[in-house]
Coordinates of C-alpha atoms and ligand atoms in Angstrom, one line a residue:
X1 CA 0.0 0.1 0.0
X2 CA 2.6 2.5 1.1
X3 CA 4.9 1.4 -1.8
X4 CA 2.1 2.1 -4.1
X5 CA 1.3 5.6 -2.6
X6 CA 4.9 6.5 -2.9
X7 CA 5.1 5.4 -6.4
X8 CA 2.1 7.6 -7.2
X9 CA 3.9 10.5 -6.1
X10 CA 7.1 10.2 -8.2
X11 CA 6.4 12.6 -11.0
X12 CA 6.5 11.2 -14.6
X13 CA 9.7 12.6 -16.3
X14 CA 8.4 15.6 -17.9
X15 CA 8.8 15.6 -21.8
X16 CA 10.4 18.5 -23.3
X17 CA 7.4 19.4 -25.1
X18 CA 5.0 19.4 -22.1
X19 CA 5.4 23.2 -21.4
X20 CA 4.7 24.2 -24.9
X21 CA 1.7 21.9 -25.2
X22 CA 0.1 22.9 -22.0
X23 CA 0.7 26.6 -22.6
X24 CA -0.6 26.5 -26.2
X25 CA -3.8 24.4 -25.3
X26 CA -4.5 26.7 -22.4
X27 CA -4.9 29.6 -24.6
X28 CA -8.3 30.9 -26.1
X29 CA -8.0 30.2 -29.1
X30 CA -6.0 27.2 -28.6
X31 CA -2.8 27.0 -30.5
X32 CA 0.3 24.6 -30.7
X33 CA 4.0 25.8 -31.8
X34 CA 4.9 24.8 -35.3
X35 CA 8.2 23.7 -34.0
X36 CA 6.1 20.7 -32.5
X37 CA 5.2 19.4 -36.0
X38 CA 8.8 18.5 -36.7
X39 CA 9.5 15.2 -34.7
X40 CA 11.1 12.2 -36.6
X41 CA 7.7 11.4 -38.0
X42 CA 6.9 15.1 -38.8
X43 CA 9.9 15.6 -40.6
X44 CA 9.5 12.5 -42.7
X45 CA 5.9 13.5 -43.7
X46 CA 7.3 17.1 -44.5
X47 CA 9.7 15.4 -46.9
X48 CA 6.9 13.6 -48.6
X49 CA 5.0 17.0 -49.0
X50 CA 8.0 18.6 -50.6
X51 CA 7.5 15.9 -53.3
X52 CA 3.7 16.4 -54.0
X53 CA 2.5 17.7 -57.2
X54 CA 0.6 20.5 -55.5
X55 CA 3.4 21.7 -53.2
X56 CA 5.4 24.0 -55.5
X57 CA 7.7 25.7 -52.9
X58 CA 10.5 23.2 -52.9
X59 CA 11.0 22.5 -56.6
X60 CA 10.3 26.2 -57.4
X61 CA 13.3 26.9 -54.9
X62 CA 15.3 24.2 -56.3
X63 CA 14.7 25.5 -60.0
X64 CA 15.9 29.0 -58.9
X65 CA 18.9 27.8 -57.2
X66 CA 19.9 25.4 -60.1
X67 CA 19.2 28.3 -62.9
X68 CA 21.3 30.7 -60.9
X69 CA 23.8 28.7 -58.9
X70 CA 26.8 30.1 -60.7
X71 CA 25.5 33.5 -60.4
X72 CA 24.8 33.3 -56.9
X73 CA 28.4 31.7 -56.2
X74 CA 30.0 34.5 -58.2
X75 CA 28.7 36.9 -55.5
X76 CA 30.0 34.9 -52.6
X77 CA 33.2 35.6 -50.8
X78 CA 36.4 33.5 -51.5
X79 CA 36.9 30.2 -49.5
X80 CA 33.6 30.7 -47.5
X81 CA 32.2 28.3 -44.9
X82 CA 28.4 27.5 -45.3
X83 CA 26.1 27.3 -42.1
X84 CA 22.5 26.3 -42.8
X85 CA 19.5 27.0 -40.4
X86 CA 16.8 24.4 -40.6
X87 CA 18.8 22.3 -42.9
X88 CA 16.7 19.2 -42.9
X89 CA 18.1 16.7 -45.2
X90 CA 19.7 19.6 -47.1
X91 CA 18.6 18.3 -50.7
X92 CA 18.6 21.8 -52.2
X93 CA 21.7 22.9 -50.4
X94 CA 23.7 20.3 -52.6
X95 CA 22.9 22.3 -55.6
X96 CA 24.8 25.4 -54.1
X97 CA 27.6 23.3 -52.6
X98 CA 28.1 21.4 -55.9
X99 CA 28.5 24.9 -57.7
X100 CA 30.5 26.3 -55.1
X101 CA 33.2 23.5 -55.3
X102 CA 33.9 24.8 -58.9
X103 CA 35.5 27.9 -57.2
X104 CA 36.9 26.6 -53.9
X105 CA 38.6 23.1 -53.4
X106 CA 36.6 22.2 -50.2
X107 CA 33.7 23.5 -48.2
X108 CA 33.1 23.3 -44.4
X109 CA 29.3 22.9 -44.1
X110 CA 27.5 23.4 -40.7
X111 CA 23.8 22.3 -40.9
X112 CA 21.8 23.1 -37.9
X113 CA 18.3 21.4 -37.5
X114 CA 16.0 20.1 -34.6
X115 CA 15.9 16.8 -36.3
X116 CA 18.7 14.6 -35.5
X117 CA 17.6 11.9 -38.0
X118 CA 17.3 14.5 -40.9
X119 CA 20.9 15.7 -40.1
X120 CA 22.3 12.4 -40.1
X121 CA 20.7 11.5 -43.4
X122 CA 22.1 14.8 -44.7
X123 CA 25.6 14.1 -43.5
X124 CA 25.6 10.5 -45.1
X125 CA 24.2 11.6 -48.4
X126 CA 26.4 14.6 -48.9
X127 CA 29.8 13.1 -47.7
X128 CA 29.1 10.3 -50.2
X129 CA 28.1 12.5 -53.1
X130 CA 30.5 15.3 -52.6
X131 CA 33.6 14.3 -51.1
X132 CA 35.2 17.9 -50.7
X133 CA 32.2 18.9 -48.4
X134 CA 33.1 18.4 -44.7
X135 CA 29.7 18.2 -42.9
X136 CA 29.5 19.3 -39.1
X137 CA 25.9 18.8 -38.1
X138 CA 24.5 20.6 -35.1
X139 CA 21.2 19.7 -33.2
X140 CA 19.3 22.5 -31.8
X141 CA 16.8 25.3 -32.5
X142 CA 17.8 28.9 -33.3
X143 CA 17.6 30.3 -29.7
X144 CA 21.3 30.4 -29.3
X145 CA 23.3 31.2 -32.5
X146 CA 26.7 31.9 -31.0
X147 CA 28.1 28.5 -32.6
X148 CA 28.0 30.6 -36.0
X149 CA 31.0 32.6 -34.6
X150 CA 33.0 29.5 -34.5
X151 CA 32.6 28.8 -38.1
X152 CA 35.5 30.0 -40.3
X153 CA 35.0 33.2 -41.9
X154 CA 34.0 34.5 -44.4
X155 CA 30.6 32.9 -43.8
X156 CA 27.5 32.1 -45.8
X157 CA 24.3 31.5 -43.9
X158 CA 21.6 29.8 -45.8
X159 CA 18.1 30.3 -44.3
X160 CA 16.4 28.8 -47.3
X161 CA 13.1 26.7 -47.9
X162 CA 10.8 29.5 -46.5
X163 CA 11.1 28.4 -42.9
X164 CA 11.1 32.0 -41.9
X165 CA 7.5 31.9 -43.2
X166 CA 6.5 30.4 -39.9
X167 CA 7.4 33.4 -37.9
X168 CA 5.6 36.8 -37.3
X169 CA 7.1 39.6 -38.9
X170 CA 8.7 41.1 -35.7
X171 CA 10.0 37.6 -34.8
X172 CA 11.4 37.2 -38.4
X173 CA 13.1 40.7 -38.0
X174 CA 14.6 39.8 -34.6
X175 CA 15.9 36.4 -35.9
X176 CA 17.8 38.2 -38.7
X177 CA 19.1 40.5 -36.4
X178 CA 20.2 38.0 -34.1
X179 CA 21.9 36.2 -37.2
X180 CA 23.5 39.4 -38.2
X181 CA 24.9 39.7 -34.5
X182 CA 27.0 36.7 -34.9
X183 CA 28.4 37.5 -38.3
X184 CA 31.3 39.7 -39.3
X185 CA 31.4 42.5 -41.9
X186 CA 31.3 41.0 -45.2
X187 CA 29.6 37.8 -44.3
X188 CA 26.4 37.0 -46.3
X189 CA 22.9 35.5 -45.7
X190 CA 20.8 33.5 -48.5
X191 CA 17.2 33.9 -47.7
X192 CA 14.4 32.0 -49.4
X193 CA 10.9 33.0 -49.0
X194 CA 7.5 32.1 -50.5
X195 CA 5.7 35.0 -52.5
X196 CA 2.2 35.9 -52.5
X197 CA 0.2 34.4 -55.4
X198 CA -3.1 33.2 -56.8
X199 CA -5.0 31.8 -53.7
X200 CA -6.0 28.7 -55.5
X201 CA -2.4 27.9 -56.0
X202 CA -1.7 28.2 -52.4
X203 CA -5.0 26.4 -51.4
X204 CA -4.0 23.4 -53.2
X205 CA -0.4 23.3 -52.0
X206 CA -1.7 23.2 -48.4
X207 CA -4.9 21.0 -49.0
X208 CA -3.3 18.1 -51.1
X209 CA -5.4 15.5 -52.6
X210 CA -3.3 12.6 -51.2
X211 CA -4.0 13.9 -47.6
X212 CA -0.2 14.1 -46.8
X213 CA -0.5 17.6 -45.4
X214 CA -3.6 16.5 -43.2
X215 CA -1.5 13.8 -41.8
X216 CA 1.3 16.1 -41.2
X217 CA -0.9 18.3 -39.2
X218 CA -2.5 15.3 -37.3
X219 CA 0.7 14.1 -36.4
X220 CA 0.9 16.8 -33.8
X221 CA -1.9 14.9 -31.9
X222 CA -0.1 11.6 -32.4
X223 CA 3.0 12.9 -30.9
X224 CA 1.2 14.3 -27.8
X225 CA -0.5 10.8 -27.4
X226 CA 2.9 9.2 -27.5
X227 CA 5.0 11.6 -25.7
X228 CA 2.4 12.9 -23.2
X229 CA 0.2 10.0 -22.9
X230 CA -2.7 12.0 -24.6
X231 CA -5.8 10.4 -25.6
X232 CA -6.6 12.3 -28.7
X233 CA -8.5 10.5 -31.4
X234 CA -6.8 12.2 -34.6
X235 CA -9.9 11.4 -36.7
X236 CA -12.1 13.4 -34.5
X237 CA -10.2 16.5 -35.8
X238 CA -10.2 17.7 -39.4
X239 CA -7.2 19.5 -41.2
X240 CA -8.3 22.9 -42.2
X241 CA -6.1 25.2 -44.1
X242 CA -6.9 28.7 -45.7
X243 CA -5.3 31.8 -47.1
X244 CA -5.6 34.7 -44.7
X245 CA -5.3 37.6 -47.1
X246 CA -5.2 40.4 -44.5
X247 CA -2.3 38.9 -42.6
X248 CA -0.6 37.5 -46.1
X249 CA -0.5 34.1 -44.6
X250 CA -1.7 30.4 -45.1
X251 CA -3.0 29.2 -41.7
X252 CA -3.1 25.5 -40.7
X253 CA -5.7 24.5 -38.0
X254 CA -7.0 21.1 -36.5
X255 CA -10.7 21.4 -36.1
X256 CA -12.8 19.4 -33.6
X257 CA -15.4 17.5 -35.6
X258 CA -17.5 17.2 -32.3
X259 CA -17.9 18.3 -28.9
X260 CA -15.2 16.3 -26.9
X261 CA -13.1 16.0 -23.8
X262 CA -9.6 14.7 -24.2
X263 CA -7.3 13.5 -21.3
X264 CA -3.6 14.1 -21.4
X265 CA -1.9 12.1 -18.6
X266 CA 1.3 13.7 -18.4
X267 CA -0.4 17.2 -18.2
X268 CA -2.6 15.8 -15.7
X269 CA -5.4 17.8 -17.4
X270 CA -8.4 17.4 -19.5
X271 CA -8.9 19.5 -22.4
X272 CA -12.4 20.5 -23.6
X273 CA -13.4 21.1 -27.4
X274 CA -16.7 22.4 -28.6
X275 CA -17.6 21.3 -32.1
X276 CA -15.8 23.4 -34.7
X277 CA -13.3 24.4 -32.2
X278 CA -9.9 24.9 -33.9
X279 CA -6.3 24.4 -32.7
X280 CA -4.0 26.9 -34.6
X281 CA -1.1 25.0 -35.6
X282 CA 1.0 26.8 -38.1
X283 CA 1.3 30.0 -40.1
X284 CA 3.2 30.3 -43.3
X285 CA 3.7 33.7 -44.3
X286 CA 3.8 34.7 -47.9
X287 CA 5.9 37.8 -49.0
X288 CA 6.2 40.3 -51.7
X289 CA 9.7 41.0 -53.1
X290 CA 9.5 44.5 -51.5
X291 CA 8.6 43.1 -48.2
X292 CA 11.3 40.5 -48.4
X293 CA 14.1 43.1 -49.2
X294 CA 12.6 45.3 -46.5
X295 CA 12.9 42.5 -44.0
X296 CA 16.4 42.0 -44.8
X297 CA 17.2 45.6 -44.4
X298 CA 15.4 45.7 -41.1
X299 CA 17.2 42.5 -40.1
X300 CA 20.7 44.3 -40.5
X301 CA 21.6 43.2 -44.2
X302 CA 22.2 45.2 -47.3
X303 CA 20.3 43.5 -50.2
X304 CA 22.7 42.4 -53.0
X305 CA 20.3 40.5 -55.3
X306 CA 17.0 38.8 -55.3
X307 CA 16.3 35.9 -57.8
X308 CA 12.9 34.6 -58.7
X309 CA 11.3 32.1 -61.0
X310 CA 9.2 32.8 -64.0
X311 CA 6.0 32.7 -62.4
X312 CA 7.3 34.9 -59.5
X313 CA 6.3 32.2 -57.1
X314 CA 9.3 32.1 -54.8
X315 CA 12.3 34.4 -54.2
X316 CA 15.8 33.8 -53.1
X317 CA 17.7 37.0 -51.9
X318 CA 21.4 37.6 -51.1
X319 CA 22.1 40.0 -48.2
X320 CA 25.6 41.1 -46.7
X321 CA 26.2 42.5 -43.1
Ligands
LIG1 C1 8.5 24.2 -43.7 C2 7.4 26.1 -43.0 C3 8.4 26.1 -45.2 O1 5.2 26.6 -44.8 O2 5.2 25.6 -46.6 C4 4.1 22.7 -45.5 C5 5.7 23.9 -43.7 N1 3.4 23.1 -43.7 N2 2.9 22.2 -45.6 C6 5.6 25.8 -45.4 C7 4.2 23.3 -44.3 C8 2.3 22.6 -44.4 C9 6.2 24.6 -44.6 N3 7.7 25.2 -44.2

């Protein structure tokens, strides 16, 4: 009896996501940080998204990098090192690194990502394909960027893939300022952002017919079930994504299909949902070229050049400190 009582008093080891989940789901309206979407399963689902016919950003950006690789590299410093924020599996980065190796004998490449699995894949594939690239992976988020100072100058920081689209404008500006603070004069940033376009194109990209984006979104609930002893029924929520014109962003939500209560053991709480209640899970901001260049400027970079595709669907901009 006593042993059991003592056992009950031992707190379960708190998962690192507990605080974020409790905070977000206690708000009105409920929300969850988009960072939570990228566990191993979520990162794998995102990789699938990048190959969907409706999801244009990845292949459009890859097209821009392929078409302009030489010109981009000609604008970079001599014997640079490359750091990448949110590198993932670094598929698009290979285009640039390959081109860079025409100008310098080797490259030190420092990918940062929250997903250890993705980084390991990046390292294995890159070092097999491009022997002159030395990969130094770093698992972590963007809170502390001091490690950039340890990368050999002159530096190129890559922040491509429109990951900055997850951030509010003021968050995006302070992230760029934070990057700039750890760089030296002459160091450069290559930033990729998704552009404002026909809302039908946007809608299709986030509501794919194969339902992969829906699975990616619902994986949040699966993750809470696994890591926090949640009792979510993923199919009692539907994937909702729409263009918010006023805010210039795509929004992702999970909408409760019925009135329901969901117990989350590790948070020692029961969440209540009314029918139609939404959890806001992600924003994906879309820029105009003007807004993109303004963002770089406010972030502490001088814009050197901006490249786009023939549809003007995506833009890649080079800035210098
Ligand atoms: C990884 C943030 C660039 O905003 O398009 C894709 C994430 N979410 N489909 C994006 C995402 C749903 C993606 N980013």
